[in-house]
Short mmCIF file of C-alpha atoms in Angstrom, two decimals:
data_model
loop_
_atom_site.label_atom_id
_atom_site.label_comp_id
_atom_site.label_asym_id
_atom_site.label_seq_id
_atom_site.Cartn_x
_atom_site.Cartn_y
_atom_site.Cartn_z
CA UNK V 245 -13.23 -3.03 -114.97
CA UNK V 246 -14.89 0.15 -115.33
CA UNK V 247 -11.74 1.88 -116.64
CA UNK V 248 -8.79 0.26 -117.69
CA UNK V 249 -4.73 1.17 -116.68
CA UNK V 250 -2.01 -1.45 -116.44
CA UNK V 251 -2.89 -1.46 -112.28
CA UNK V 252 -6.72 -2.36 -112.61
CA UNK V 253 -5.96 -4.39 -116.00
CA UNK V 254 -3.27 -6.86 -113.48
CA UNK V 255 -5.56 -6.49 -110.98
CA UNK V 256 -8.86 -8.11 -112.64
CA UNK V 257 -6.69 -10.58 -114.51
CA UNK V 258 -5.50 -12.33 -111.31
CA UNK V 259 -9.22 -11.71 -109.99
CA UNK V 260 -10.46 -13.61 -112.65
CA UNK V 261 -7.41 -16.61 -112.49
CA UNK V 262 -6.03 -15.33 -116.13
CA UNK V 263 -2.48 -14.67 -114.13
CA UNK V 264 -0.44 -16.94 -116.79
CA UNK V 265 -1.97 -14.54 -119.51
CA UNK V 266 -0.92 -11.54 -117.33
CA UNK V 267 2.91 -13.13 -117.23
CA UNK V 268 2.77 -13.40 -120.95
CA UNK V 269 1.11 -9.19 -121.69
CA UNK V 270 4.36 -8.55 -119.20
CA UNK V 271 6.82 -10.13 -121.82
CA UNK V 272 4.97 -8.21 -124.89
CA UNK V 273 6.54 -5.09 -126.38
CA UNK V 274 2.78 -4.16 -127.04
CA UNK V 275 -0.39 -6.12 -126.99
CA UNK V 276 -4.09 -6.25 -127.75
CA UNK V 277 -7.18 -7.59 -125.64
CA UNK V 278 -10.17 -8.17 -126.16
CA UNK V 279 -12.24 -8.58 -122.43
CA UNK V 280 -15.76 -10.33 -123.32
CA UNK V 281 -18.81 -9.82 -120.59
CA UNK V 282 -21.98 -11.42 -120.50
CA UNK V 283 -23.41 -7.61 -121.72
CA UNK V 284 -20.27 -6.10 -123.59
CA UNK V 285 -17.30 -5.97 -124.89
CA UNK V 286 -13.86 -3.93 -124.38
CA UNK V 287 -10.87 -3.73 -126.62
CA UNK V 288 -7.57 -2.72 -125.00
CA UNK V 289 -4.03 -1.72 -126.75
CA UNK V 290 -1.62 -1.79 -124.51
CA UNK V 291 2.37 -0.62 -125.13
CA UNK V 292 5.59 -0.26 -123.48
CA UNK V 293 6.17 3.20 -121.93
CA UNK V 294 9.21 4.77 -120.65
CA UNK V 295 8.39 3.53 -117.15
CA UNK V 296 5.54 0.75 -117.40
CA UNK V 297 3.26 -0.47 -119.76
CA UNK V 298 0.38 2.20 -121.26
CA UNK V 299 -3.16 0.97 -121.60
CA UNK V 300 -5.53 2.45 -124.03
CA UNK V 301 -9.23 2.12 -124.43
CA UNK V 302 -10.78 1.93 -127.71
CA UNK V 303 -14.33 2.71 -128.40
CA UNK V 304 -17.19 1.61 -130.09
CA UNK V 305 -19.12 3.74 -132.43
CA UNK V 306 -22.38 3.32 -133.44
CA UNK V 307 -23.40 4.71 -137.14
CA UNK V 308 -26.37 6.26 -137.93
CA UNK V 309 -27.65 3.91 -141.12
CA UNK V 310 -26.64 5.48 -144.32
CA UNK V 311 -28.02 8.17 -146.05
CA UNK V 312 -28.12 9.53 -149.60
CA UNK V 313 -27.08 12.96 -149.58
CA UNK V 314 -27.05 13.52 -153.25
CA UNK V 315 -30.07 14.59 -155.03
CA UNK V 316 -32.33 11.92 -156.54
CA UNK V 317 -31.13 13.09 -160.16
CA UNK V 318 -27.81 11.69 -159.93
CA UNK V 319 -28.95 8.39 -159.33
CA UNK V 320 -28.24 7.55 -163.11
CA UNK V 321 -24.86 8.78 -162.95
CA UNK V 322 -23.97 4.97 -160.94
CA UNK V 323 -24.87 3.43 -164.32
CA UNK V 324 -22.59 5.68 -166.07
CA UNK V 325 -18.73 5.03 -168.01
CA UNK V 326 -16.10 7.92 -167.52
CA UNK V 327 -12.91 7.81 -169.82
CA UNK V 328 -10.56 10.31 -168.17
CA UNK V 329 -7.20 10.97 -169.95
CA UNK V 330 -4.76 12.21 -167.48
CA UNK V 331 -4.45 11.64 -163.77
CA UNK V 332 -2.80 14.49 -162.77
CA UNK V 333 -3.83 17.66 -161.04
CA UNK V 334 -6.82 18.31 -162.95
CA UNK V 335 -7.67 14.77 -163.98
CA UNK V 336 -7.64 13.20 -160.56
CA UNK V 337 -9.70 15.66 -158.58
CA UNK V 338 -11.99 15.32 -161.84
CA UNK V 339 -12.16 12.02 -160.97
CA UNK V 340 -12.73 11.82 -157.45
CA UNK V 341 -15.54 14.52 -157.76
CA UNK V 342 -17.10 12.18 -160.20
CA UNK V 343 -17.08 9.29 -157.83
CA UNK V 344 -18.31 11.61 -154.87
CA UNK V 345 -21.13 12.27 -157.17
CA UNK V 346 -22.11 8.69 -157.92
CA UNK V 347 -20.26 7.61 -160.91
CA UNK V 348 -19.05 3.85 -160.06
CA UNK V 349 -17.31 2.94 -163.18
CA UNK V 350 -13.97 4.40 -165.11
CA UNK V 351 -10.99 4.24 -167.05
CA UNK V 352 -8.19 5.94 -166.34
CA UNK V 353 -5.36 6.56 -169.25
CA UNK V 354 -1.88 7.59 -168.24
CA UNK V 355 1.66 6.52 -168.75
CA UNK V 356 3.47 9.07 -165.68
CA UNK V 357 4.70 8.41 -162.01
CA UNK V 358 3.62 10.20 -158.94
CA UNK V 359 6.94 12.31 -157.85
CA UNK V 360 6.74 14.14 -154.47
CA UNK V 361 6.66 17.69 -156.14
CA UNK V 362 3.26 16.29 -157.38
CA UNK V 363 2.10 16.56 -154.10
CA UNK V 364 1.39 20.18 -154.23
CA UNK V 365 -0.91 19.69 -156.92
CA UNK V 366 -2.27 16.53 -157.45
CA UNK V 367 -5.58 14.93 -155.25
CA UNK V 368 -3.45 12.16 -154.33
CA UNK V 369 -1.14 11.90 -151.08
CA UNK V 370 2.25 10.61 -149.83
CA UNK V 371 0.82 6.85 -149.90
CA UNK V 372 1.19 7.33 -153.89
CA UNK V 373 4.32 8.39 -154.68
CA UNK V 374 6.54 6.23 -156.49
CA UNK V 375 3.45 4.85 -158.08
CA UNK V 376 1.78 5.12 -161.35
CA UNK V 377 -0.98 7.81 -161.18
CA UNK V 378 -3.41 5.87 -162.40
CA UNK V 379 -2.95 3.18 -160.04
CA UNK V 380 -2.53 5.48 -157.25
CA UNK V 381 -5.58 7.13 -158.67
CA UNK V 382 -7.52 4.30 -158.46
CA UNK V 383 -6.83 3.73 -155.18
CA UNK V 384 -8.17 6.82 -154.19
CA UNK V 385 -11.43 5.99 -156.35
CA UNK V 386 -11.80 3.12 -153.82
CA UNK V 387 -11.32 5.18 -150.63
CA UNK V 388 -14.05 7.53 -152.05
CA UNK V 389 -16.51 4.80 -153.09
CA UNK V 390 -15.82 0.68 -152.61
CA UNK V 391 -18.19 0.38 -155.34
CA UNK V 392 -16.17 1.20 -157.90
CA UNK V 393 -14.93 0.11 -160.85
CA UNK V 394 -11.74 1.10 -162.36
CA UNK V 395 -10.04 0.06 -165.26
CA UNK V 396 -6.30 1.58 -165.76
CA UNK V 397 -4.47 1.40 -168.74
CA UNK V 398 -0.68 2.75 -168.15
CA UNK V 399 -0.34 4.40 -171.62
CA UNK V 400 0.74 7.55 -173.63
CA UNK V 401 -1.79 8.08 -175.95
CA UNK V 402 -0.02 9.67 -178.71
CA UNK V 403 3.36 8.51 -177.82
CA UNK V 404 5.62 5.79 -178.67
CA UNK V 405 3.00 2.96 -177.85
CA UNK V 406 2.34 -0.05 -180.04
CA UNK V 407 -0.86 0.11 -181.93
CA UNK V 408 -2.35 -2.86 -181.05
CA UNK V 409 -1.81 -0.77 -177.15
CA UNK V 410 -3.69 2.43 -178.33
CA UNK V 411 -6.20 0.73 -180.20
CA UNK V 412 -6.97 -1.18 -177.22
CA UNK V 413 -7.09 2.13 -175.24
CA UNK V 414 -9.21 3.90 -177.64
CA UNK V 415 -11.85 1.29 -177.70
CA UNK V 416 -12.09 1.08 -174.14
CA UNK V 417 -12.50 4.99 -174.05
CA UNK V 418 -15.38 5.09 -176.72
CA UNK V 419 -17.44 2.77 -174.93
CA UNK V 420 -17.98 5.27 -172.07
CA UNK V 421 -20.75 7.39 -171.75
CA UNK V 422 -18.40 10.44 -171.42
CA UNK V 423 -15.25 11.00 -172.21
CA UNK V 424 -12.40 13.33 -170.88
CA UNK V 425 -9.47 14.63 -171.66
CA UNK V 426 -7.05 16.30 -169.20
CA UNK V 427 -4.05 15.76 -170.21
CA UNK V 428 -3.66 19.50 -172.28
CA UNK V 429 -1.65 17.61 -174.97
CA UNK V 430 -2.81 18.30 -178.56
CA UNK V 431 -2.13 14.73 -179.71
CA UNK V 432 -4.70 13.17 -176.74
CA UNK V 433 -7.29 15.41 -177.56
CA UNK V 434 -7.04 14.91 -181.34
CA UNK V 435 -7.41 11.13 -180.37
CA UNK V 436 -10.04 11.28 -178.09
CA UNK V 437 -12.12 13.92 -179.95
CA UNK V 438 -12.00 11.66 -183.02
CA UNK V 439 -13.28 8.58 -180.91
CA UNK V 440 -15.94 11.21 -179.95
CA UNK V 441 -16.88 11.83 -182.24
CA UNK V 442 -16.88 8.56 -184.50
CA UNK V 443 -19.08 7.04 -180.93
CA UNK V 444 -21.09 9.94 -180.84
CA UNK V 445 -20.10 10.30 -177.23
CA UNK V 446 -20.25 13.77 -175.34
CA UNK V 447 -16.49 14.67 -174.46
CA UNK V 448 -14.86 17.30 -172.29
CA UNK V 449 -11.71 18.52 -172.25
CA UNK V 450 -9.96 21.19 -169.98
CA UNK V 451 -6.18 22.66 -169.11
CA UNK V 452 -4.20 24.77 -166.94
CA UNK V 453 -2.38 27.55 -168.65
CA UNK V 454 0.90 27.98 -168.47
CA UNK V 455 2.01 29.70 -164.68
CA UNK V 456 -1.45 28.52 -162.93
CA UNK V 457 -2.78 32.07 -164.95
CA UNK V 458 -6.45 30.88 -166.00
CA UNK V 459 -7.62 27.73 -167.60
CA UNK V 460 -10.10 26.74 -169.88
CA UNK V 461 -12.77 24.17 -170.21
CA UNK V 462 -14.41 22.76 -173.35
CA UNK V 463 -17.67 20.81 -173.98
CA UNK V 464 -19.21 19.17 -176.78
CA UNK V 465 -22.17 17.17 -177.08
CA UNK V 466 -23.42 15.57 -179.69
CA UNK V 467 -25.74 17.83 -182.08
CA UNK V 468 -26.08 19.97 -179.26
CA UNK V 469 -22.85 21.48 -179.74
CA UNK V 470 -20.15 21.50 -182.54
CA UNK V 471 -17.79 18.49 -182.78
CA UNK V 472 -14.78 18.88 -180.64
CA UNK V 473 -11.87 19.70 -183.40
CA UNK V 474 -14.39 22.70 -184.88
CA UNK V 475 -15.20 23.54 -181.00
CA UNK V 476 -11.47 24.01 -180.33
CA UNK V 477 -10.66 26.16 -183.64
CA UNK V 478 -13.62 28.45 -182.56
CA UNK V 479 -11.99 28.90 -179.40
CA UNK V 480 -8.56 29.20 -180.84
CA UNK V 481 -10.19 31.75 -183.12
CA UNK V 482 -11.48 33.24 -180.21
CA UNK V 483 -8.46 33.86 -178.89
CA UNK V 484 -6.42 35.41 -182.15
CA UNK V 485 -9.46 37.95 -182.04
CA UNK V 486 -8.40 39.46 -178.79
CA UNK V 487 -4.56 38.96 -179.56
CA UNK V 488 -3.58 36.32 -176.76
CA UNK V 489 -1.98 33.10 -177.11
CA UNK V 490 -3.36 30.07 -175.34
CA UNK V 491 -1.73 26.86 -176.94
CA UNK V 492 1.87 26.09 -176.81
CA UNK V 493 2.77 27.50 -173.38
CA UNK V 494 5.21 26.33 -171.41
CA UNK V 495 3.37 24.06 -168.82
CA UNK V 496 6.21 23.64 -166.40
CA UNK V 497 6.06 28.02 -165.60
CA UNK V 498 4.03 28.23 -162.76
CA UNK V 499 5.22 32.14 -162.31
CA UNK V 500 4.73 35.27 -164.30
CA UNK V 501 6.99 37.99 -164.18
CA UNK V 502 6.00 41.67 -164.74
CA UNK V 503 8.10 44.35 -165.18
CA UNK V 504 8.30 47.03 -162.25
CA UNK V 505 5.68 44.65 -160.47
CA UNK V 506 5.77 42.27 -157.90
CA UNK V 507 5.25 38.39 -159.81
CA UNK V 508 2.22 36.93 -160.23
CA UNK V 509 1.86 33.73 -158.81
CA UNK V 510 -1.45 31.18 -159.20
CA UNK V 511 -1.01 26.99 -158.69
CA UNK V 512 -2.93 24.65 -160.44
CA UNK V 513 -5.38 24.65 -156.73
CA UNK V 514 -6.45 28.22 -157.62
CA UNK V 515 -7.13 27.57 -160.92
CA UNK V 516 -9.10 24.37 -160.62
CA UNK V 517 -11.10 25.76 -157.28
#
């Protein structure tokens, strides 16, 4: 049939002697069927209504073939190892806009579970709550490129972990080609900076202030930049020169209150954007 209802569907079905099949699409709460011509083919869902049975059509797509929309440069990054310390609001979309922009392998490092007030902040959805991040994480990875690699490693680097664990973990992170640390915890970045800069490995690190106000991003590359521990204290120094404190904040305050003004209020989405 041109079209396809439950009327025309029984109607070419006893047209074409298929009326024991028709008996047995009657008895179905729902059904599928695939109709096969000598020039094409028609897939059919069909489902109980209120009244009678519903018939939908499905459609065939045909794809353009694939094309590269990234510039020829980041061709190399597919050959490239990310270590990325932290899979929450900054650390996964870190991730995922690395694997939009070719990178195909990673490790992921962290020991948390996705809780629905996540949601708000972190690149993952519904499907991954209840899950670690990093498995969620990786997940997501897949969704953006099957090509992927990912390695997770459900750990708190810094934290009560055996050391056979962490030295496992910090191997694994210094044989990447770059390394990153998102987790705005002073003990993660003292351990991945020092892996850094034993493997001579460019690193980056970056936070969210406390109450979504500003955030800061680090770099250091090897003799192009200083070391990451002298990198920090120059931007710690940075900050005692102008009299504001940056480290130590409380992360959970996502609010700042100011006297005889209405709050202001920035999430980690404003920041990161």
């Amino acid at each position: 049939p041109s079209t396809t209802d439950m009327d025309k569907l029984e109607t070419f079905l006893i047209a074409v002697g298929q009326a024991p099949l028709l008996l047995r699409l009657r008895d179905a709460q729902d059904f599928y069927l695939l109709l096969v011509g000598k020039s094409e083919c028609r897939l059919v869902y069909g489902f109980q209504g209120s009244e009678k049975f519903i018939v939908l059509n499905y459609t065939t797509l045909i794809f353009p073939d694939p094309q590269n929309r990234l510039a020829t440069d980041y061709g190399e990054l597919c050959e490239k190892s990310v270590a990325v310390a932290g899979a929450g609001s900054l650390g996964s979309k870190v991730a995922v806009s690395l694997a939009r922009s070719g990178v195909r392998r990673f490790i992921l490092i962290d020991e948390d579970i996705l809780n629905p007030d996540n949601l708000v902040r972190n690149d993952l959805d519904a499907r991954a709550v209840g899950l670690h991040k990093v498995d969620g994480l990786a997940a997501r990875l897949r969704e953006v490129n099957p090509d992927v690699d990912v390695k997770v490693r459900r750990i708190k680097l810094g934290g009560q972990e055996s050391a056979a664990s962490t030295d496992s973990a910090l191997k694994q992170i210094g044989g990447c080609d770059l390394i990153i640390d998102a987790t705005a915890y002073p003990q993660v970045f003292n351990l991945c900076a020092s892996v850094a800069r034993s493997e001579r490995k460019p690193m980056i690190w970056g936070e969210v202030f406390a109450g979504g106000i500003g955030g800061l991003i680090g770099r250091s590359r090897p003799d192009i930049e200083p070391p990451p521990h002298a990198a920090r204290r120059q931007i710690s120094d940075w900050f005692d020169a102008q009299g504001v404190e940056w480290e130590g904040q409380p992360a959970a305050r996502y609010d700042l209150e100011r006297e005889n003004q209405p709050p202001l209020i920035a999430d980690d989405a404003d920041v990161i954007a």
